[in-house]
Amino acid sequence: MPEIKYFKELNSTNTYALEHFNDLKNYTIITADVQTSGRGRFNRVWEGKSSENIYMTIVLKPKDNQNYPYMNLTQYLSVVVNRVFNRDLKINSKIKWPNDILYKGKKISGILSEAKADKGQIQGVVLGIGINVNAEKDFYKDLPQAITLKEITGSQTDKNKLFKMITNEFFKNIEEFETNGFHCIMEEYRAMCQILNGKIKITASTNNGEFDFVSINDDGTLTVKNQENELMKIVSGDILC
Ligand code: BTN
């Protein structure tokens, strides 16, 4: 089993993992009850003051850097977490490309992966996830797009049990994923994705704007069509439906 480092409070589990990267073993998990400077994708803030939520980061230090599926790690984690939500918590949640987990359009969980590099050479990745578990309503009063598991199920979820279920599920197939890449989760990922049809709006990408959805590709990227009917491949960004 992985080594778990638990803290009552950290600025951010991702920041801690990056700052201590050289001293941490492959597969170490950093978790904290609260975060004072939690970070989201595209420099957004991830609210971290509720100790009723999960904040955790997995440290990955691949031996074979050349062929490692870096691009799809967040998608692997989103499948793992959504599997636990669907199968064990009986929640009909969906993945929004690339890796948000939503329930009826509201966000339960977000994932942030950050690379650790030294002299231009990638050393590994810290893979962080925040899950809105039992936080009270007023925690989210300024976050209308967020939802907690408690709000969805109407009861408390045991945070420690959920943490264990997710880590067990993550490590069950991580080596297979590290060897075979996106291919081994592709079908499940596609089935879990919220259905995209017609026009979608893309933000936080090098190609912002409104496009026609075409496909989620075999490498996990997105293909869309612009107004000139040209196909474009989107590697990173956010979708507004
Ligand atoms: C997003 O949807 O924007 C990604 C949010 C990621 C939040 C998690 S909480 C644990 C880890 N530490 C951080 O500072 N961020 C990630």
mmCIF file of N, CA, C and O and ligand atoms in Angstrom, residues 11-15 30 35 37-48 54-57 99-100 107 109-114 127-131 238, ligand 1:
data_model
loop_
_atom_site.group_PDB
_atom_site.id
_atom_site.type_symbol
_atom_site.label_atom_id
_atom_site.label_comp_id
_atom_site.label_asym_id
_atom_site.label_seq_id
_atom_site.Cartn_x
_atom_site.Cartn_y
_atom_site.Cartn_z
ATOM 1 N N ASN A 11 -1.056 24.497 3.192
ATOM 2 C CA ASN A 11 -1.500 25.514 2.225
ATOM 3 C C ASN A 11 -2.212 24.807 1.070
ATOM 4 O O ASN A 11 -3.332 25.133 0.702
ATOM 5 N N SER A 12 -1.554 23.777 0.539
ATOM 6 C CA SER A 12 -2.145 22.991 -0.550
ATOM 7 C C SER A 12 -1.404 21.665 -0.603
ATOM 8 O O SER A 12 -0.163 21.644 -0.504
ATOM 9 N N THR A 13 -2.139 20.576 -0.746
ATOM 10 C CA THR A 13 -1.469 19.264 -0.805
ATOM 11 C C THR A 13 -0.590 19.166 -2.055
ATOM 12 O O THR A 13 0.457 18.529 -2.035
ATOM 13 N N ASN A 14 -1.012 19.808 -3.153
ATOM 14 C CA ASN A 14 -0.173 19.805 -4.366
ATOM 15 C C ASN A 14 1.119 20.582 -4.135
ATOM 16 O O ASN A 14 2.207 20.140 -4.526
ATOM 17 N N THR A 15 0.999 21.752 -3.492
ATOM 18 C CA THR A 15 2.192 22.565 -3.240
ATOM 19 C C THR A 15 3.164 21.798 -2.350
ATOM 20 O O THR A 15 4.371 21.755 -2.616
ATOM 21 N N ILE A 30 -0.471 12.573 -0.127
ATOM 22 C CA ILE A 30 -0.506 13.685 0.829
ATOM 23 C C ILE A 30 -1.971 14.061 1.012
ATOM 24 O O ILE A 30 -2.681 14.291 0.020
ATOM 25 N N GLN A 35 -7.175 23.138 3.629
ATOM 26 C CA GLN A 35 -6.137 23.797 2.830
ATOM 27 C C GLN A 35 -6.371 25.310 2.922
ATOM 28 O O GLN A 35 -7.500 25.776 2.792
ATOM 29 N N SER A 37 -4.556 27.542 0.935
ATOM 30 C CA SER A 37 -4.365 28.133 -0.401
ATOM 31 C C SER A 37 -4.538 27.062 -1.465
ATOM 32 O O SER A 37 -3.647 26.835 -2.295
ATOM 33 N N GLY A 38 -5.690 26.398 -1.429
ATOM 34 C CA GLY A 38 -5.952 25.341 -2.404
ATOM 35 C C GLY A 38 -6.011 25.912 -3.815
ATOM 36 O O GLY A 38 -6.525 27.012 -4.031
ATOM 37 N N ARG A 39 -5.468 25.160 -4.745
ATOM 38 C CA ARG A 39 -5.390 25.658 -6.121
ATOM 39 C C ARG A 39 -6.184 24.776 -7.074
ATOM 40 O O ARG A 39 -6.212 23.558 -6.932
ATOM 41 N N GLY A 40 -6.838 25.429 -8.054
ATOM 42 C CA GLY A 40 -7.573 24.702 -9.076
ATOM 43 C C GLY A 40 -6.885 24.846 -10.424
ATOM 44 O O GLY A 40 -5.790 25.413 -10.516
ATOM 45 N N ARG A 41 -7.510 24.333 -11.451
ATOM 46 C CA ARG A 41 -6.940 24.455 -12.796
ATOM 47 C C ARG A 41 -6.995 25.920 -13.230
ATOM 48 O O ARG A 41 -7.821 26.687 -12.789
ATOM 49 N N PHE A 42 -6.102 26.259 -14.123
ATOM 50 C CA PHE A 42 -6.035 27.603 -14.712
ATOM 51 C C PHE A 42 -5.970 28.700 -13.641
ATOM 52 O O PHE A 42 -6.679 29.717 -13.724
ATOM 53 N N ASN A 43 -5.141 28.447 -12.627
ATOM 54 C CA ASN A 43 -4.901 29.425 -11.550
ATOM 55 C C ASN A 43 -6.137 29.815 -10.760
ATOM 56 O O ASN A 43 -6.189 30.900 -10.185
ATOM 57 N N ARG A 44 -7.145 28.974 -10.772
ATOM 58 C CA ARG A 44 -8.316 29.281 -9.964
ATOM 59 C C ARG A 44 -8.056 28.871 -8.520
ATOM 60 O O ARG A 44 -7.137 28.104 -8.232
ATOM 61 N N VAL A 45 -8.904 29.397 -7.626
ATOM 62 C CA VAL A 45 -8.793 29.025 -6.210
ATOM 63 C C VAL A 45 -9.666 27.798 -5.982
ATOM 64 O O VAL A 45 -10.753 27.687 -6.552
ATOM 65 N N TRP A 46 -9.183 26.851 -5.151
ATOM 66 C CA TRP A 46 -10.028 25.728 -4.743
ATOM 67 C C TRP A 46 -10.283 25.882 -3.250
ATOM 68 O O TRP A 46 -9.368 25.787 -2.442
ATOM 69 N N GLU A 47 -11.533 26.176 -2.907
ATOM 70 C CA GLU A 47 -11.892 26.457 -1.516
ATOM 71 C C GLU A 47 -11.540 25.262 -0.620
ATOM 72 O O GLU A 47 -11.918 24.138 -0.926
ATOM 73 N N GLY A 48 -10.814 25.528 0.483
ATOM 74 C CA GLY A 48 -10.309 24.398 1.261
ATOM 75 C C GLY A 48 -10.579 24.472 2.744
ATOM 76 O O GLY A 48 -9.929 23.782 3.529
ATOM 77 N N ILE A 54 -12.614 16.244 1.021
ATOM 78 C CA ILE A 54 -11.345 15.531 0.807
ATOM 79 C C ILE A 54 -10.417 16.405 -0.043
ATOM 80 O O ILE A 54 -10.839 16.960 -1.070
ATOM 81 N N TYR A 55 -9.184 16.518 0.423
ATOM 82 C CA TYR A 55 -8.119 17.188 -0.331
ATOM 83 C C TYR A 55 -6.937 16.230 -0.334
ATOM 84 O O TYR A 55 -6.408 15.911 0.742
ATOM 85 N N MET A 56 -6.556 15.747 -1.475
ATOM 86 C CA MET A 56 -5.443 14.786 -1.489
ATOM 87 C C MET A 56 -4.633 14.877 -2.780
ATOM 88 O O MET A 56 -5.141 15.336 -3.814
ATOM 89 N N THR A 57 -3.376 14.458 -2.672
ATOM 90 C CA THR A 57 -2.476 14.495 -3.825
ATOM 91 C C THR A 57 -1.675 13.205 -3.870
ATOM 92 O O THR A 57 -1.148 12.767 -2.839
ATOM 93 N N ASN A 99 -11.875 16.213 -16.956
ATOM 94 C CA ASN A 99 -11.818 15.425 -15.721
ATOM 95 C C ASN A 99 -12.666 15.928 -14.554
ATOM 96 O O ASN A 99 -12.474 15.480 -13.431
ATOM 97 N N ASP A 100 -13.585 16.863 -14.785
ATOM 98 C CA ASP A 100 -14.470 17.273 -13.683
ATOM 99 C C ASP A 100 -15.509 16.180 -13.467
ATOM 100 O O ASP A 100 -15.919 15.516 -14.421
ATOM 101 N N LYS A 107 -20.625 20.673 -9.900
ATOM 102 C CA LYS A 107 -19.342 19.993 -9.712
ATOM 103 C C LYS A 107 -19.172 19.397 -8.315
ATOM 104 O O LYS A 107 -19.296 20.095 -7.315
ATOM 105 N N SER A 109 -16.333 17.258 -7.854
ATOM 106 C CA SER A 109 -14.919 16.976 -7.686
ATOM 107 C C SER A 109 -14.093 17.581 -8.832
ATOM 108 O O SER A 109 -14.545 17.598 -9.979
ATOM 109 N N GLY A 110 -12.904 18.069 -8.478
ATOM 110 C CA GLY A 110 -11.998 18.627 -9.487
ATOM 111 C C GLY A 110 -10.602 18.050 -9.321
ATOM 112 O O GLY A 110 -10.207 17.670 -8.209
ATOM 113 N N ILE A 111 -9.872 17.981 -10.422
ATOM 114 C CA ILE A 111 -8.546 17.349 -10.424
ATOM 115 C C ILE A 111 -7.521 18.306 -11.028
ATOM 116 O O ILE A 111 -7.788 18.957 -12.039
ATOM 117 N N LEU A 112 -6.365 18.376 -10.370
ATOM 118 C CA LEU A 112 -5.283 19.236 -10.863
ATOM 119 C C LEU A 112 -3.982 18.447 -10.871
ATOM 120 O O LEU A 112 -3.493 18.028 -9.822
ATOM 121 N N SER A 113 -3.417 18.243 -12.069
ATOM 122 C CA SER A 113 -2.111 17.573 -12.122
ATOM 123 C C SER A 113 -1.051 18.611 -12.464
ATOM 124 O O SER A 113 -1.281 19.495 -13.289
ATOM 125 N N GLU A 114 0.085 18.496 -11.801
ATOM 126 C CA GLU A 114 1.180 19.435 -12.042
ATOM 127 C C GLU A 114 2.479 18.647 -12.188
ATOM 128 O O GLU A 114 2.767 17.747 -11.386
ATOM 129 N N LEU A 127 -0.637 14.629 -8.505
ATOM 130 C CA LEU A 127 -2.001 14.514 -9.019
ATOM 131 C C LEU A 127 -2.962 14.797 -7.865
ATOM 132 O O LEU A 127 -3.128 13.965 -6.969
ATOM 133 N N GLY A 128 -3.562 15.983 -7.884
ATOM 134 C CA GLY A 128 -4.391 16.416 -6.751
ATOM 135 C C GLY A 128 -5.871 16.314 -7.061
ATOM 136 O O GLY A 128 -6.303 16.550 -8.195
ATOM 137 N N ILE A 129 -6.631 15.978 -6.023
ATOM 138 C CA ILE A 129 -8.087 15.930 -6.202
ATOM 139 C C ILE A 129 -8.785 16.516 -4.980
ATOM 140 O O ILE A 129 -8.366 16.290 -3.838
ATOM 141 N N GLY A 130 -9.802 17.288 -5.254
ATOM 142 C CA GLY A 130 -10.659 17.818 -4.196
ATOM 143 C C GLY A 130 -12.054 17.249 -4.394
ATOM 144 O O GLY A 130 -12.558 17.210 -5.519
ATOM 145 N N ILE A 131 -12.655 16.754 -3.304
ATOM 146 C CA ILE A 131 -14.009 16.193 -3.391
ATOM 147 C C ILE A 131 -14.893 16.881 -2.360
ATOM 148 O O ILE A 131 -14.536 16.951 -1.169
ATOM 149 N N ASP A 238 -11.713 23.998 -20.805
ATOM 150 C CA ASP A 238 -12.946 23.727 -20.071
ATOM 151 C C ASP A 238 -14.112 23.837 -21.040
ATOM 152 O O ASP A 238 -14.101 24.680 -21.930
HETATM 153 C C1 BTN B 1 -10.137 22.144 -10.538
HETATM 154 O O1 BTN B 1 -11.223 21.637 -10.797
HETATM 155 O O2 BTN B 1 -9.885 23.313 -10.848
HETATM 156 C C2 BTN B 1 -9.104 21.322 -9.842
HETATM 157 C C3 BTN B 1 -9.215 21.394 -8.351
HETATM 158 C C4 BTN B 1 -8.164 20.578 -7.631
HETATM 159 C C5 BTN B 1 -8.223 20.753 -6.142
HETATM 160 C C6 BTN B 1 -7.321 19.816 -5.407
HETATM 161 S S1 BTN B 1 -7.610 19.800 -3.669
HETATM 162 C C7 BTN B 1 -6.165 18.865 -3.426
HETATM 163 C C8 BTN B 1 -5.115 19.427 -4.354
HETATM 164 N N1 BTN B 1 -4.443 20.558 -3.748
HETATM 165 C C9 BTN B 1 -4.701 21.693 -4.371
HETATM 166 O O3 BTN B 1 -4.280 22.818 -4.047
HETATM 167 N N2 BTN B 1 -5.485 21.468 -5.433
HETATM 168 C C10 BTN B 1 -5.823 20.068 -5.557
#
